[in-house]
GROMACS .gro file of C-alpha atoms in nm:
model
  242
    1UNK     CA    1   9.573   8.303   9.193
    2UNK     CA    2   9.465   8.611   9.056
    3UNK     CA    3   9.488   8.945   9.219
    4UNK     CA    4   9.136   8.970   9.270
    5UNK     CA    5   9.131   8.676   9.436
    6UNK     CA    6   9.407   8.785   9.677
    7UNK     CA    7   9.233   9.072   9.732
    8UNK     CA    8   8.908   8.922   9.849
    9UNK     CA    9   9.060   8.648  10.017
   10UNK     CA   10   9.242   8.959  10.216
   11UNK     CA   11   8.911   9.120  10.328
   12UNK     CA   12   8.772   8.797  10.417
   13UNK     CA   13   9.048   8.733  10.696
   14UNK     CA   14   8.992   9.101  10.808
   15UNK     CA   15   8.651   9.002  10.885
   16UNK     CA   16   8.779   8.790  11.142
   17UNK     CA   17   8.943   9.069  11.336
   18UNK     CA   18   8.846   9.388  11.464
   19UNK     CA   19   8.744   9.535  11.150
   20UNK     CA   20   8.456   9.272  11.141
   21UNK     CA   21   8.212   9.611  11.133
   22UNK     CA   22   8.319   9.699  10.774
   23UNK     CA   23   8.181   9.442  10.627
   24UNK     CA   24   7.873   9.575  10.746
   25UNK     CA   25   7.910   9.939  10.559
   26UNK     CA   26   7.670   9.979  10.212
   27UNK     CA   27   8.024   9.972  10.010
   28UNK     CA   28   8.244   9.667   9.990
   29UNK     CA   29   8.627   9.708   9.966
   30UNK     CA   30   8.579   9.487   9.685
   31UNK     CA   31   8.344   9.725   9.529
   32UNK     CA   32   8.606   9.992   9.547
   33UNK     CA   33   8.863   9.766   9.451
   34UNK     CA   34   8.670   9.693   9.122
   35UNK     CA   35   8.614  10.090   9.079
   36UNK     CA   36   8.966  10.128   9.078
   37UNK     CA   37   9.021   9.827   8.819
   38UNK     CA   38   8.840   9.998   8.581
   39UNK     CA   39   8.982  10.328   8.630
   40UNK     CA   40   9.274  10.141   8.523
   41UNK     CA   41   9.138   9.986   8.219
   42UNK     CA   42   8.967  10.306   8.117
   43UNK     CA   43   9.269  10.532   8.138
   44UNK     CA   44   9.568  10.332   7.923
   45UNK     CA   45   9.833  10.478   7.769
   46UNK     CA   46   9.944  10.252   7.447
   47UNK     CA   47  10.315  10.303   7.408
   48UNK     CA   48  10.554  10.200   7.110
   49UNK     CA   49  10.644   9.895   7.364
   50UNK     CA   50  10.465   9.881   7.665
   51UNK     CA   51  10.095  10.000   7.831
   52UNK     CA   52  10.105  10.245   8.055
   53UNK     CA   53   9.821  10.266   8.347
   54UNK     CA   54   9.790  10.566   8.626
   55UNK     CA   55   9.962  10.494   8.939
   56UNK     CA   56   9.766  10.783   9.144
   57UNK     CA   57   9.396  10.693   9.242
   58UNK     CA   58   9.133  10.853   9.461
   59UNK     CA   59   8.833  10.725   9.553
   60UNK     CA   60   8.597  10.927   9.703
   61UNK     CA   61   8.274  10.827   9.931
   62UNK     CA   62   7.938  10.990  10.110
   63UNK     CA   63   8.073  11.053  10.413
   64UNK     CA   64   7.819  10.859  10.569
   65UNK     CA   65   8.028  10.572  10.394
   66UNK     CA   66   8.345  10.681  10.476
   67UNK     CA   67   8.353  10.723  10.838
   68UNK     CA   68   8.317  10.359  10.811
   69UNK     CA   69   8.652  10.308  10.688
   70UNK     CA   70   8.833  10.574  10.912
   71UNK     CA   71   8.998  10.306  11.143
   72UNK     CA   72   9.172  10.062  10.855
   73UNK     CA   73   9.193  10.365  10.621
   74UNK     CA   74   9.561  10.341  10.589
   75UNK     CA   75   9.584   9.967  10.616
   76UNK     CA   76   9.335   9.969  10.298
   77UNK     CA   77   9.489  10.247  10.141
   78UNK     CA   78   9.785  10.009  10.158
   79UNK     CA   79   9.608   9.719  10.047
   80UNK     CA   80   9.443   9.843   9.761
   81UNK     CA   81   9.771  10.015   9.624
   82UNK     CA   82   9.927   9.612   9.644
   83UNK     CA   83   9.636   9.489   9.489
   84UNK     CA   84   9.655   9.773   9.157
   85UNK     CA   85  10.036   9.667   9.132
   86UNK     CA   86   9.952   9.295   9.146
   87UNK     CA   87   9.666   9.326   8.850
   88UNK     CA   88   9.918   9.578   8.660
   89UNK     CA   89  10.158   9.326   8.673
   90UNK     CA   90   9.910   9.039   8.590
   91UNK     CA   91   9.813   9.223   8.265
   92UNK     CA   92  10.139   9.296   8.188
   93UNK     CA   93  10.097   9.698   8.251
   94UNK     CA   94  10.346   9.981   8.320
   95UNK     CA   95  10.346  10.193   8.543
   96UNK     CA   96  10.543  10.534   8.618
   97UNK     CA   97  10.577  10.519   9.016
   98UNK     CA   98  10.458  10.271   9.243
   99UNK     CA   99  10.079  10.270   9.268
  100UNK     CA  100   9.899  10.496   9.522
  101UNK     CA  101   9.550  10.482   9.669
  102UNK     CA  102   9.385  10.788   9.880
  103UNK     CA  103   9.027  10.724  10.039
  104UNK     CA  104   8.831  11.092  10.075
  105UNK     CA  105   8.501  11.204  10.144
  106UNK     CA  106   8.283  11.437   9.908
  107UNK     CA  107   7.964  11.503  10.040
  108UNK     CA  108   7.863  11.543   9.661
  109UNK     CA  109   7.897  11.115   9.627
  110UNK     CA  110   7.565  10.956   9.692
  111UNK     CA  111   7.516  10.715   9.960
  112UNK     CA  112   7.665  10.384   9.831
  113UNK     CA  113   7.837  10.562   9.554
  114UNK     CA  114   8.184  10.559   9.521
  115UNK     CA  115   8.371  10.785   9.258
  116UNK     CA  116   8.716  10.745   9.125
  117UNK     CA  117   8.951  10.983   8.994
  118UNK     CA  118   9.335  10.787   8.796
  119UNK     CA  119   9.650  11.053   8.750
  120UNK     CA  120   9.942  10.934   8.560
  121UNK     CA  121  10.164  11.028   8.839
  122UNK     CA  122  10.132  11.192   9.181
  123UNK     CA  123  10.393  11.443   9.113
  124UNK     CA  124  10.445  11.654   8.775
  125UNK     CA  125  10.669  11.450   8.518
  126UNK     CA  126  11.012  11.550   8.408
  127UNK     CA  127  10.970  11.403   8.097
  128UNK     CA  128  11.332  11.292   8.092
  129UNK     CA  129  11.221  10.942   7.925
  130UNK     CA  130  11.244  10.895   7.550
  131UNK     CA  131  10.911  10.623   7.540
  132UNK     CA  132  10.687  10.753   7.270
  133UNK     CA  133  10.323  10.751   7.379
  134UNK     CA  134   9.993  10.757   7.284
  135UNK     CA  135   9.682  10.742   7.511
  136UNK     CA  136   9.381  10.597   7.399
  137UNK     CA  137   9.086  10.809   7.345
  138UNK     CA  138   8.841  10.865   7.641
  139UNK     CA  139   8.554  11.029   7.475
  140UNK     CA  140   8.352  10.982   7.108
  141UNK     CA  141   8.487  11.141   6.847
  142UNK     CA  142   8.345  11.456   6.712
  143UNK     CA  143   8.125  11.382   6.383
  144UNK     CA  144   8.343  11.582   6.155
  145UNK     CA  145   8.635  11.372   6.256
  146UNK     CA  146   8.512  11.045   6.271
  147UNK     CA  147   8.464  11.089   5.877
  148UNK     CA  148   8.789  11.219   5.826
  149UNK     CA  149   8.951  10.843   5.948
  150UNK     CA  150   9.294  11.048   5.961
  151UNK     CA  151   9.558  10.870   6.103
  152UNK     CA  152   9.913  10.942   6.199
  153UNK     CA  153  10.164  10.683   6.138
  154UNK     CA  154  10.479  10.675   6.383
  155UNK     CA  155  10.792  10.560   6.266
  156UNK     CA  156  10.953  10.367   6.503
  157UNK     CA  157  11.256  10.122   6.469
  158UNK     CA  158  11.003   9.795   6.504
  159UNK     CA  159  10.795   9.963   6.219
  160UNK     CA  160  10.463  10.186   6.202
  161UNK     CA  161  10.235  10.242   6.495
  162UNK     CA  162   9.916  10.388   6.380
  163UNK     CA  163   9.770  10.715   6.597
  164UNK     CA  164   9.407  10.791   6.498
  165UNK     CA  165   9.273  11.099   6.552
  166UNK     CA  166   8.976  11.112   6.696
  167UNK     CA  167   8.895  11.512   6.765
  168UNK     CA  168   8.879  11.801   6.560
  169UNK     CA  169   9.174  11.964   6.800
  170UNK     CA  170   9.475  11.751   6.851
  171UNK     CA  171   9.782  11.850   7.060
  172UNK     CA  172  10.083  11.687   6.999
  173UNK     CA  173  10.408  11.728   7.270
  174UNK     CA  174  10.594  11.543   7.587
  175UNK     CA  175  10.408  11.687   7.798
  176UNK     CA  176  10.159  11.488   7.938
  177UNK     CA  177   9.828  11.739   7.910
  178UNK     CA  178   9.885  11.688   7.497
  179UNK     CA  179   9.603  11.443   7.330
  180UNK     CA  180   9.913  11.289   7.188
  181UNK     CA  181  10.211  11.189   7.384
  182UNK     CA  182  10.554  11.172   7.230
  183UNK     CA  183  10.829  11.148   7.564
  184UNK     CA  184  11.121  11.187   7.295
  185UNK     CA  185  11.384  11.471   7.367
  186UNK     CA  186  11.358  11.604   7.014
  187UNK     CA  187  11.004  11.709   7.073
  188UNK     CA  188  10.901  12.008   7.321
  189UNK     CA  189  10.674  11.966   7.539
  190UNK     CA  190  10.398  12.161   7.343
  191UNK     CA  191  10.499  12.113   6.964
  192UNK     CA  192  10.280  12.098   6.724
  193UNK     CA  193   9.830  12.126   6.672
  194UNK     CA  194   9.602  11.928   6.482
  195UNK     CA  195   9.293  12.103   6.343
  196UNK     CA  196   8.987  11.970   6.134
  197UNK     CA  197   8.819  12.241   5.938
  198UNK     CA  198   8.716  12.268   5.597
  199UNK     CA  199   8.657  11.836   5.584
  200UNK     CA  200   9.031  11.792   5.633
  201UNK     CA  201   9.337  11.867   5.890
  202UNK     CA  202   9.557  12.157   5.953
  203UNK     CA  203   9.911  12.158   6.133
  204UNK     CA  204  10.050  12.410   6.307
  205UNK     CA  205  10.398  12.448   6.544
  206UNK     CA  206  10.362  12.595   6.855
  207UNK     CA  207  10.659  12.761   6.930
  208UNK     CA  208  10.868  12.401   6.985
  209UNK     CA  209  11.240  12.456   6.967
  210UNK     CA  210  11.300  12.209   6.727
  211UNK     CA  211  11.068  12.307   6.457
  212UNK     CA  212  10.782  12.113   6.266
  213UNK     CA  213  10.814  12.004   5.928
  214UNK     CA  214  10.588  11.937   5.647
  215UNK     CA  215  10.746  11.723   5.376
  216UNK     CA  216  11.095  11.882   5.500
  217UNK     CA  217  10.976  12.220   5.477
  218UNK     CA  218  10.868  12.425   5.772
  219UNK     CA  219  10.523  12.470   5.905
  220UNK     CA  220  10.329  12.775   5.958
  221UNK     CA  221   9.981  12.683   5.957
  222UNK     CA  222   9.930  12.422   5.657
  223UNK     CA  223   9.693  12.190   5.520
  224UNK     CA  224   9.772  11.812   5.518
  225UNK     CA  225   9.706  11.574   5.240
  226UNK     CA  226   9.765  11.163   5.249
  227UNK     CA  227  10.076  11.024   5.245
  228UNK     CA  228  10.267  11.364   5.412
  229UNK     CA  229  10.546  11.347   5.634
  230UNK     CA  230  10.520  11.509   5.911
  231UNK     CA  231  10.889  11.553   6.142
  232UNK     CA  232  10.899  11.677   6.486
  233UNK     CA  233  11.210  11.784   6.537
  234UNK     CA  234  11.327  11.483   6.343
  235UNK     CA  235  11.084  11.224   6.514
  236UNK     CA  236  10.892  11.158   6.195
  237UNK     CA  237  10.471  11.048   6.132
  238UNK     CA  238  10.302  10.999   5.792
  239UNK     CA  239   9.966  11.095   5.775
  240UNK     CA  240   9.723  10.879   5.619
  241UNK     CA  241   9.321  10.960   5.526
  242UNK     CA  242   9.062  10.707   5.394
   0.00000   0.00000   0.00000
């Protein structure tokens, strides 16, 4: 059984309590469960050996809609969470902390509308792992880039994982606001930029204690060409155009 199919199958013997009224509301629980499934899918994190998905979601309602929901808020709340952590674990998904689910109101939502925000984590990160990650883009490429095809190719012990870089600016760190995630102690949590100017890529360190290097020599601000090696504090990528 699928943890959809929980899910509904859930709802349908709340109808048979005292909640029978929310069935009644313009928005479904199953609607909102869906919103969040795709906030899910939308918002992956590809690592070198696992997928990582948020495990902090909101979803916010008119509040027309969501006084509807005030009495079982917690019990869906609840229910929702379970159902996230079922599907993560049917797709075979990571995530960093149990799931969490908040219901709000924002008189900004339309009526009927429901509007879902995903965090990695409902507390900042320590970054004490050493996973090396690399989230998945979440909005078109720039034209300039898109013609570069630049990729950065991650050495890792099972072999290369391919990065493509898909803006003209690319941050590169641990922490977990850079556009590419590397959760490896040799790399500070702001290392190194990526910038596309002039039809090709630039690399620059930003202050990281371990240093970037460019073909074992240290970066200032320098222009890359195919087939350079690229270490980050010893954590080495090769980037490749064409």
């Amino acid at each position: 059984m699928s943890a959809l199919t929980r899910f509904e199958q859930l709802m349908e013997q709340m109808v048979e309590g005292s909640v029978a009224r929310l069935f009644r509301s313009p928005v479904q629980p199953v609607e909102i469960a869906r919103r969040l499934e795709r906030a899910m899918e939308s918002q992956q994190t590809i690592s070198v050996n696992r997928v990582i998905v948020p495990s902090f979601y909101r979803a916010f309602l008119n509040p027309q809609d969501f006084v509807t929901f005030q009495p079982v808020r917690a019990q869906l709340e609840q229910e929702m969470a379970t159902y996230l952590s079922d599907l993560a674990k049917e797709r075979d998904f990571s995530m960093l902390e149990h799931p969490k689910v908040e219901l709000a109101e924002d008189a900004a939502v339309a009526r009927r509308g429901i509007q879902v925000t995903a965090e990695m984590t409902s507390v900042p990160s320590s970054s004490s792992t050493v996973q090396l990650v690399v989230p998945t883009a979440t909005t078109p490429a720039p034209r300039g880039a898109s013609r570069s095809h630049a990729t950065l190719l991650l050495q890792t012990p099972s072999g290369q994982h391919p990065i493509q870089l898909q803006s003209t600016m690319v941050t590169i760190g641990r922490g977990l606001g850079n556009d590419v995630i590397l959760e490896d102690n040799r790399v500070s949590r702001h290392h190194a930029q990526l910038r596309y100017r002039q039809r090709r890529f630039w690399i620059s360190d930003l202050g990281s204690t371990n240093g970037t290097f460019l073909n074992g020599a240290p970066v200032g601000e320098t222009a890359l060409s195919d087939g350079d090696t690229i270490s980050l504090g010893g954590l080495e990528l090769v980037f490749r155009t064409g």
